PDB file of C-alpha atoms in Angstrom:
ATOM      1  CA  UNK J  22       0.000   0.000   0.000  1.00 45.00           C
ATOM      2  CA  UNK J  23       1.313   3.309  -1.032  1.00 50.00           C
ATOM      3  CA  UNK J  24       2.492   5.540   2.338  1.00 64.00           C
ATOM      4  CA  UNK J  25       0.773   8.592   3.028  1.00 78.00           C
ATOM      5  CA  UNK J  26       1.533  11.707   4.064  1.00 92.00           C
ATOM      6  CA  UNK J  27       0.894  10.901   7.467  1.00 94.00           C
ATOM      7  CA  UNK J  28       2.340   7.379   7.363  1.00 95.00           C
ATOM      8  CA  UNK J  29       5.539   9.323   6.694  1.00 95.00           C
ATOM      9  CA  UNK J  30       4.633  12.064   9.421  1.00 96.00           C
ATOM     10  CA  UNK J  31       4.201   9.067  11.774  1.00 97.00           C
ATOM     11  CA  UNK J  32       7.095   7.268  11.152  1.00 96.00           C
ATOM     12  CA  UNK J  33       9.554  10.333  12.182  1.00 96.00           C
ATOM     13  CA  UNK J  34       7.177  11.337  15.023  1.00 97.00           C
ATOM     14  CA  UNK J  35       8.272   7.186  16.353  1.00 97.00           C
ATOM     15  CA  UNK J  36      12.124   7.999  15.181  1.00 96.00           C
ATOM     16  CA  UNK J  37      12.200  11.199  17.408  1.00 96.00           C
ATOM     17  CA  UNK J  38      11.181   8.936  20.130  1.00 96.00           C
ATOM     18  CA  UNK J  39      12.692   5.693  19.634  1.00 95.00           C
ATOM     19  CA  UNK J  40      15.747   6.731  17.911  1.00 95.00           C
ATOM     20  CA  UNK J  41      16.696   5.232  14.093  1.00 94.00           C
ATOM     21  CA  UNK J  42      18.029   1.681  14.896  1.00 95.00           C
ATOM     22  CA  UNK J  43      17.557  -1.213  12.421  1.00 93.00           C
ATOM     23  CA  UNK J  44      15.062  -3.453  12.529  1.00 96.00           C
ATOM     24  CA  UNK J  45      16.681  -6.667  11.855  1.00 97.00           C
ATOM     25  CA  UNK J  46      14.707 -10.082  10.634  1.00 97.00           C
ATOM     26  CA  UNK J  47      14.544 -11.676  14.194  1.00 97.00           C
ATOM     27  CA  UNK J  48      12.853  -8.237  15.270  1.00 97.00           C
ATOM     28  CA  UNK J  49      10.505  -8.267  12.388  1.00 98.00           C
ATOM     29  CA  UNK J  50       9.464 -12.094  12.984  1.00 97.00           C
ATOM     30  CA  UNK J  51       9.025 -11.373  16.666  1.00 97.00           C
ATOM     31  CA  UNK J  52       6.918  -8.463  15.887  1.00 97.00           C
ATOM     32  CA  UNK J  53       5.094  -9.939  13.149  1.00 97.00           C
ATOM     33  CA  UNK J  54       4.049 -12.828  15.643  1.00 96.00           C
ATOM     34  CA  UNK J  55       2.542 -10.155  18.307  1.00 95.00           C
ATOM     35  CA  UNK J  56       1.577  -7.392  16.460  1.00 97.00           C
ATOM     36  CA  UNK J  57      -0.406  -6.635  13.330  1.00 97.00           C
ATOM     37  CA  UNK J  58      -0.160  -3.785  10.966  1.00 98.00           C
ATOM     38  CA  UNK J  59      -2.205  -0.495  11.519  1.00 98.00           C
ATOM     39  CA  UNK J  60      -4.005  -0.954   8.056  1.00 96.00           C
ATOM     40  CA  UNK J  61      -5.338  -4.563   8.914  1.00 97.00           C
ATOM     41  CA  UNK J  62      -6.984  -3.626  12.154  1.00 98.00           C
ATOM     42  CA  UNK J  63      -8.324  -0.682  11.146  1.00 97.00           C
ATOM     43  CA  UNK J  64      -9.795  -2.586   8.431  1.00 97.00           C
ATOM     44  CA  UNK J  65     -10.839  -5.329  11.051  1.00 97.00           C
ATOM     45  CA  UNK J  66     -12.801  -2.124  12.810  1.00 96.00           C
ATOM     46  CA  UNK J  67     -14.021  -0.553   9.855  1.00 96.00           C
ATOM     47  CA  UNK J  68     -11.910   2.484  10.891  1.00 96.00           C
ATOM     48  CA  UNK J  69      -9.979   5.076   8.456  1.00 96.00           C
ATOM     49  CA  UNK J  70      -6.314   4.307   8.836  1.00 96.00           C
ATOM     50  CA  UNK J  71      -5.295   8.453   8.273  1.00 96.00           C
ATOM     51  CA  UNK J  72      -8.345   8.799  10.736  1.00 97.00           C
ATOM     52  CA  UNK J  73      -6.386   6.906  12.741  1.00 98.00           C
ATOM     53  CA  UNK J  74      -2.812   8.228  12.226  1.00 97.00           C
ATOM     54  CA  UNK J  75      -4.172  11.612  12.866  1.00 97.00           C
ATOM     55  CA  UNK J  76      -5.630  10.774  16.373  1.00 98.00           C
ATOM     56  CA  UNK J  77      -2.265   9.043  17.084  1.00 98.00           C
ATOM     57  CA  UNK J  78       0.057  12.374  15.684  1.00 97.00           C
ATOM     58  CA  UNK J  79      -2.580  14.478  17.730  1.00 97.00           C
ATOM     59  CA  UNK J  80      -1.712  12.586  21.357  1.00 96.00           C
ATOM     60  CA  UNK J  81      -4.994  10.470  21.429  1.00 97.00           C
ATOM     61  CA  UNK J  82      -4.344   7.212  20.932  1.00 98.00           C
ATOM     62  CA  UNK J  83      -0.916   5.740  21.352  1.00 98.00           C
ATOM     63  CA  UNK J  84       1.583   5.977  18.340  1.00 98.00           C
ATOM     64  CA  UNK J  85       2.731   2.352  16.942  1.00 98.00           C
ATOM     65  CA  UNK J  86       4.999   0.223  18.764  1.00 97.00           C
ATOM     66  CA  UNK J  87       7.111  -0.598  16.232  1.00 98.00           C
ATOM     67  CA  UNK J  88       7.665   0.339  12.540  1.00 97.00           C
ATOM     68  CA  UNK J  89       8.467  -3.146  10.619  1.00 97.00           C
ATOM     69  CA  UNK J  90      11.813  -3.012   8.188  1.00 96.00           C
ATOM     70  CA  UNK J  91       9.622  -2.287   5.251  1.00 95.00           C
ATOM     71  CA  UNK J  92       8.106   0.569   7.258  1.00 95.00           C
ATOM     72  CA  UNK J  93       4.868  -1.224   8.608  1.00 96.00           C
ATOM     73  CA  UNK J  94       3.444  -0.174  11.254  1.00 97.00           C
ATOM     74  CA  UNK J  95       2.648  -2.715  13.752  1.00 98.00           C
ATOM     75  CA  UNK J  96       0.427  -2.120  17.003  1.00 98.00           C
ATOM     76  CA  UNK J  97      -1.400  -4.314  19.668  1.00 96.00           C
ATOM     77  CA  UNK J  98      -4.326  -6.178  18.243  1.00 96.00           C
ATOM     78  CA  UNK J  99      -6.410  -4.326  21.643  1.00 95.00           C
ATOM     79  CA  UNK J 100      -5.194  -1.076  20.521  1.00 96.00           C
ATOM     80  CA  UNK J 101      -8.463   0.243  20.537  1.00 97.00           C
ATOM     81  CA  UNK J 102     -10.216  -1.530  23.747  1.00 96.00           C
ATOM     82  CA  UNK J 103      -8.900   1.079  26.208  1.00 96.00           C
ATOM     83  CA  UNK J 104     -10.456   4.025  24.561  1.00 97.00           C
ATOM     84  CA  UNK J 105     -13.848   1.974  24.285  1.00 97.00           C
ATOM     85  CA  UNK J 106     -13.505   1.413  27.693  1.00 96.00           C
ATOM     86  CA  UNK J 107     -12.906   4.734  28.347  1.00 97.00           C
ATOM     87  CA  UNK J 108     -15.697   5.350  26.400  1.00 97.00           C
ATOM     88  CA  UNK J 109     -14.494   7.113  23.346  1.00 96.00           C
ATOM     89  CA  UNK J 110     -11.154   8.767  22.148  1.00 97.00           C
ATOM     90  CA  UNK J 111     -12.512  12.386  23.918  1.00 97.00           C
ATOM     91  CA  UNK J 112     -12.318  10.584  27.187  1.00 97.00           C
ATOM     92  CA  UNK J 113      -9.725   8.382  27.398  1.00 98.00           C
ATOM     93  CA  UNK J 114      -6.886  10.813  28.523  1.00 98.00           C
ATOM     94  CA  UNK J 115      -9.001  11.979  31.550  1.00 98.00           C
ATOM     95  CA  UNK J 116     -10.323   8.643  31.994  1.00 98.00           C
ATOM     96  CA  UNK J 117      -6.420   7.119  32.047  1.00 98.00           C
ATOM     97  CA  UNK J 118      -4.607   9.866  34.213  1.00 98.00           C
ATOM     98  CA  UNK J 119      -7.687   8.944  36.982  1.00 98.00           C
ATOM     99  CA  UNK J 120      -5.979   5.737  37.543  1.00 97.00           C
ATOM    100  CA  UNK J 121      -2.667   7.282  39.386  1.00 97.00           C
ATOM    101  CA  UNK J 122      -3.223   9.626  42.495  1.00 97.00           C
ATOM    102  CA  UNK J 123      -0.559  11.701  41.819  1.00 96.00           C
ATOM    103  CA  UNK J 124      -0.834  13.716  38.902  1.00 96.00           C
ATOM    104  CA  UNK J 125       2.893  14.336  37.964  1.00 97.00           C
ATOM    105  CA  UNK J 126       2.939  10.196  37.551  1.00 97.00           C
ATOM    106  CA  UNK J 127      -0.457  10.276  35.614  1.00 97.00           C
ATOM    107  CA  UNK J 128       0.855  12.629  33.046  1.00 97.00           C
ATOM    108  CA  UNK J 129       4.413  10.838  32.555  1.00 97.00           C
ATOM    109  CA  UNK J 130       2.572   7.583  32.028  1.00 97.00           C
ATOM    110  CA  UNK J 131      -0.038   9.264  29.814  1.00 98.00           C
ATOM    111  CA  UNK J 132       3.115  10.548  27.963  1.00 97.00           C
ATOM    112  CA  UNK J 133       4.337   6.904  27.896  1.00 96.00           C
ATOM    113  CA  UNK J 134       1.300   5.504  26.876  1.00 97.00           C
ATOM    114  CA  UNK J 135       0.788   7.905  23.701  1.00 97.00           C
ATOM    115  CA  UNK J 136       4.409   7.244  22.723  1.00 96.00           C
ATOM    116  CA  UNK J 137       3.685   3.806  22.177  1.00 94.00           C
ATOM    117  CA  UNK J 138       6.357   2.835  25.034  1.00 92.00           C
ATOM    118  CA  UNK J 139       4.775   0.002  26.570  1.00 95.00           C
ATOM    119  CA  UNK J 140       5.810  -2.838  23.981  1.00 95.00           C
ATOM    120  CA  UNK J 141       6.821  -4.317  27.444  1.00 93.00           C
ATOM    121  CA  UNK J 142       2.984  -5.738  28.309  1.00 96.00           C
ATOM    122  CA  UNK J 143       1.171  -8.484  26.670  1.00 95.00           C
ATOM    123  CA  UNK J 144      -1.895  -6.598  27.110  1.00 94.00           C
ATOM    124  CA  UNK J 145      -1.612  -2.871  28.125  1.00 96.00           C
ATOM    125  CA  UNK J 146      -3.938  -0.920  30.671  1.00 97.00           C
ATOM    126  CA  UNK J 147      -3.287   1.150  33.930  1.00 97.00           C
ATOM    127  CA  UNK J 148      -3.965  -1.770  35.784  1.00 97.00           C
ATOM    128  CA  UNK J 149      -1.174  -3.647  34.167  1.00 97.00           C
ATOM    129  CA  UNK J 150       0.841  -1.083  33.668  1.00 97.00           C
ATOM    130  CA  UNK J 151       0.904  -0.213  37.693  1.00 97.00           C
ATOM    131  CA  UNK J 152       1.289  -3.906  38.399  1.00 98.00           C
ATOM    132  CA  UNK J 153       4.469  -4.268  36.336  1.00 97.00           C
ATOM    133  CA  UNK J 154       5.858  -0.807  37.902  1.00 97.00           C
ATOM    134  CA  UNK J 155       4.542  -2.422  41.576  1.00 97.00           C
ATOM    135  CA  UNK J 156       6.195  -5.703  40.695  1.00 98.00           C
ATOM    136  CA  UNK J 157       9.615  -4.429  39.387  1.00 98.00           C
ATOM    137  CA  UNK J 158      10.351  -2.400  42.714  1.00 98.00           C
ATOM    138  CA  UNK J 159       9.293  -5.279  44.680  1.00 98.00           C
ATOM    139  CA  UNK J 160      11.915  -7.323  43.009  1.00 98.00           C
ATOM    140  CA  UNK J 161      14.331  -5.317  42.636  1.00 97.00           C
ATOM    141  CA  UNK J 162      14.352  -4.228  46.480  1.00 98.00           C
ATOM    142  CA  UNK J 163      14.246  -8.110  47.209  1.00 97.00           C
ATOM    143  CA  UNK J 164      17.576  -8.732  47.869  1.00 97.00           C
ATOM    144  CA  UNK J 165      17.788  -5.736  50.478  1.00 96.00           C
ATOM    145  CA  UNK J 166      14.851  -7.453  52.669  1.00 96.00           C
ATOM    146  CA  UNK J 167      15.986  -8.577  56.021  1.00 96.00           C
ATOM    147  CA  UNK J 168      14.973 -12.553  55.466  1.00 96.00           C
ATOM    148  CA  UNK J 169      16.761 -12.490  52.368  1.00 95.00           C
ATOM    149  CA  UNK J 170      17.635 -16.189  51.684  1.00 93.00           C
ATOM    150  CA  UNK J 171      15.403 -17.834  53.153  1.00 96.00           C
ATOM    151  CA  UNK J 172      13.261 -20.257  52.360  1.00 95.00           C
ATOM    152  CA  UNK J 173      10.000 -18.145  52.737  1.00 96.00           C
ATOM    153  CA  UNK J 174      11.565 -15.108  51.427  1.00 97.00           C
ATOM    154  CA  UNK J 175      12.631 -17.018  47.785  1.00 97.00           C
ATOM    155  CA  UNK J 176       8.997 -18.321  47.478  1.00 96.00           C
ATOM    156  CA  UNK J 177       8.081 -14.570  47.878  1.00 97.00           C
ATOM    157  CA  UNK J 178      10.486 -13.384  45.089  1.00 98.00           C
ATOM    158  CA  UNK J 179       9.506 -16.654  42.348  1.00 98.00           C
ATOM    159  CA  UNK J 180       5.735 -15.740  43.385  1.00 98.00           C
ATOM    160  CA  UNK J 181       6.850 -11.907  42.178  1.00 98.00           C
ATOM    161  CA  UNK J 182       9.221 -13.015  39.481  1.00 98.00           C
ATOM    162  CA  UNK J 183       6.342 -15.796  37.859  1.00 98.00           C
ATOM    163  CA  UNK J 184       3.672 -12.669  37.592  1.00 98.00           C
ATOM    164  CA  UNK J 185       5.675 -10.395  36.539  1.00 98.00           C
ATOM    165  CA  UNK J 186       7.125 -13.133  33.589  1.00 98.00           C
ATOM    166  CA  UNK J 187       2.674 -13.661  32.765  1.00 97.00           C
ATOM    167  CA  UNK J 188       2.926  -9.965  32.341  1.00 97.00           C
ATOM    168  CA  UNK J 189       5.852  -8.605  29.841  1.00 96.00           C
ATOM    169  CA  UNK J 190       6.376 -10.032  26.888  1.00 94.00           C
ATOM    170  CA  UNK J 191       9.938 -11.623  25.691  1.00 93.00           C
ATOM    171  CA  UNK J 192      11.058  -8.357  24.339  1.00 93.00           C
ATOM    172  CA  UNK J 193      13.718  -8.361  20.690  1.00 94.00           C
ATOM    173  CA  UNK J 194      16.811  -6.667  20.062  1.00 95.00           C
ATOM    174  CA  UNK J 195      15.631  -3.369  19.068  1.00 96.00           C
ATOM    175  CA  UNK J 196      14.135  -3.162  22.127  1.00 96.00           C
ATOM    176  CA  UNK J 197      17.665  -3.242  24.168  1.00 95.00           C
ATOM    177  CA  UNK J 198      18.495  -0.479  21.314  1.00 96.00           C
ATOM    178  CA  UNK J 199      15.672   1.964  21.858  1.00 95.00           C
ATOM    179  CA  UNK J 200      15.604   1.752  25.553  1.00 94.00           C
ATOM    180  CA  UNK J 201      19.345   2.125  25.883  1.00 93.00           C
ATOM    181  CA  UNK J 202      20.046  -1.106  27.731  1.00 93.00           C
ATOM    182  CA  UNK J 203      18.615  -4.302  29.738  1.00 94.00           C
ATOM    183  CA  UNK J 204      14.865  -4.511  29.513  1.00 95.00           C
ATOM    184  CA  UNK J 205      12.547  -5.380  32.678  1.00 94.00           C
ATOM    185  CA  UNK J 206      12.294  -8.924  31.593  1.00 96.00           C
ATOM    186  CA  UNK J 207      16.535  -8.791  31.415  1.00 96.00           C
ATOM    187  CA  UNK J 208      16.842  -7.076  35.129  1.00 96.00           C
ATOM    188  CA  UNK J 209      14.259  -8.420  36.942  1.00 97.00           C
ATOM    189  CA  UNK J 210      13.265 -12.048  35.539  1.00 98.00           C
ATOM    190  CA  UNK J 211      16.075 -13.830  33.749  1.00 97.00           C
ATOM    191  CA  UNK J 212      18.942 -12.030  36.086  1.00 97.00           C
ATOM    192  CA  UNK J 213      16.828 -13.194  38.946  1.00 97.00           C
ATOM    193  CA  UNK J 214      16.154 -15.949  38.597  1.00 97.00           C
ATOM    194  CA  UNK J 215      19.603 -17.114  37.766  1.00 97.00           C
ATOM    195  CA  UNK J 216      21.051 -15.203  40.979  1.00 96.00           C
ATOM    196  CA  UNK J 217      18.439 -16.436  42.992  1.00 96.00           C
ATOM    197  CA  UNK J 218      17.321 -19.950  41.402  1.00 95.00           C
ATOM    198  CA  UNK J 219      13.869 -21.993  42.767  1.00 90.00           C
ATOM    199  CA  UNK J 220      15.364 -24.510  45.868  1.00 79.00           C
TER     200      UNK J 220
END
């Protein structure tokens, strides 16, 4: 399919944010097997896909969360279920930020959310998103809790470590690219779980 005008907008407003790394053909496989193009699920929803581009380069619904090699651009098959909960596009922002108590952290997830940011999440909502931020510093503070070692203490930690793996997905290359470094699943699963293995 030819690219638009605002395919082309889109793909630099996702390069300002993610940077210009290569997608290589493990990353495009990966993708391809969790993600679908923007043009097939807006044709799945009877939906405009430069209806949809717009509301994405406007800041109301989440940009992709990847662009394939041949410039694709693949989102979450859900990627409309949180504004229908919400209960349309107009509310979704307002209807979003009500899910943190402090509004400095509402509006830096909001900002997360729009940029497309949580590729992290098999399914992504404020509920999962605030379990997988709840469940990171509980890991990652592990090791400085005072039964550390113990029996108890590594049940605790798998417990944390086994929801937090139903959670994230398996993550690709590009993803250690765009986010500068070792992902969640990197720090606080696989490293864990080979510091701290099941008894």
């Amino acid at each position: 399919m030819p690219q638009t005008s605002l395919s082309r907008r889109l793909a630099e407003r996702f390069r300002e944010i993610n940077g210009d790394h290569p997608m290589t053909g493990a990353d495009d496989a990966y993708v391809g097997e969790r993600f679908v193009t923007l043009d097939r699920l807006c044709a799945d929803h009877g939906r405009d896909g430069d209806e949809v581009r717009r509301l994405m380069l406007d800041g109301r619904l989440p940009l992709p969360g990847y662009l394939r090699s041949d410039g694709a651009e693949m989102v979450p098959a859900d990627l409309f279920a949180l504004a229908e909960r919400a209960g349309g596009v107009d509310a979704l922002a307002s209807w979003f930020t009500s899910h943190w108590s402090d509004p400095v952290t509402a509006r830096a997830e909001w900002r997360a959310y729009l940029d497309g940011r949580y590729v992290c999440l098999r399914s992504v909502s404020p509920e999962t998103i605030r379990r997988k931020d709840d469940l990171t510093k509980a890991i990652g503070s592990a090791p400085d809790a005072p039964d550390a070692g113990s029996p108890a203490w590594t049940r605790r930690l798998h417990r944390m470590i086994d929801e937090l793996d139903a959670l994230v997905t398996e993550f690709t290359g590009y993803d250690r690219l765009r986010f500068g470094g070792p992902t969640s699943r990197d720090v606080c699963i696989t490293a864990m779980r080979a510091r701290f293995p099941r008894p």
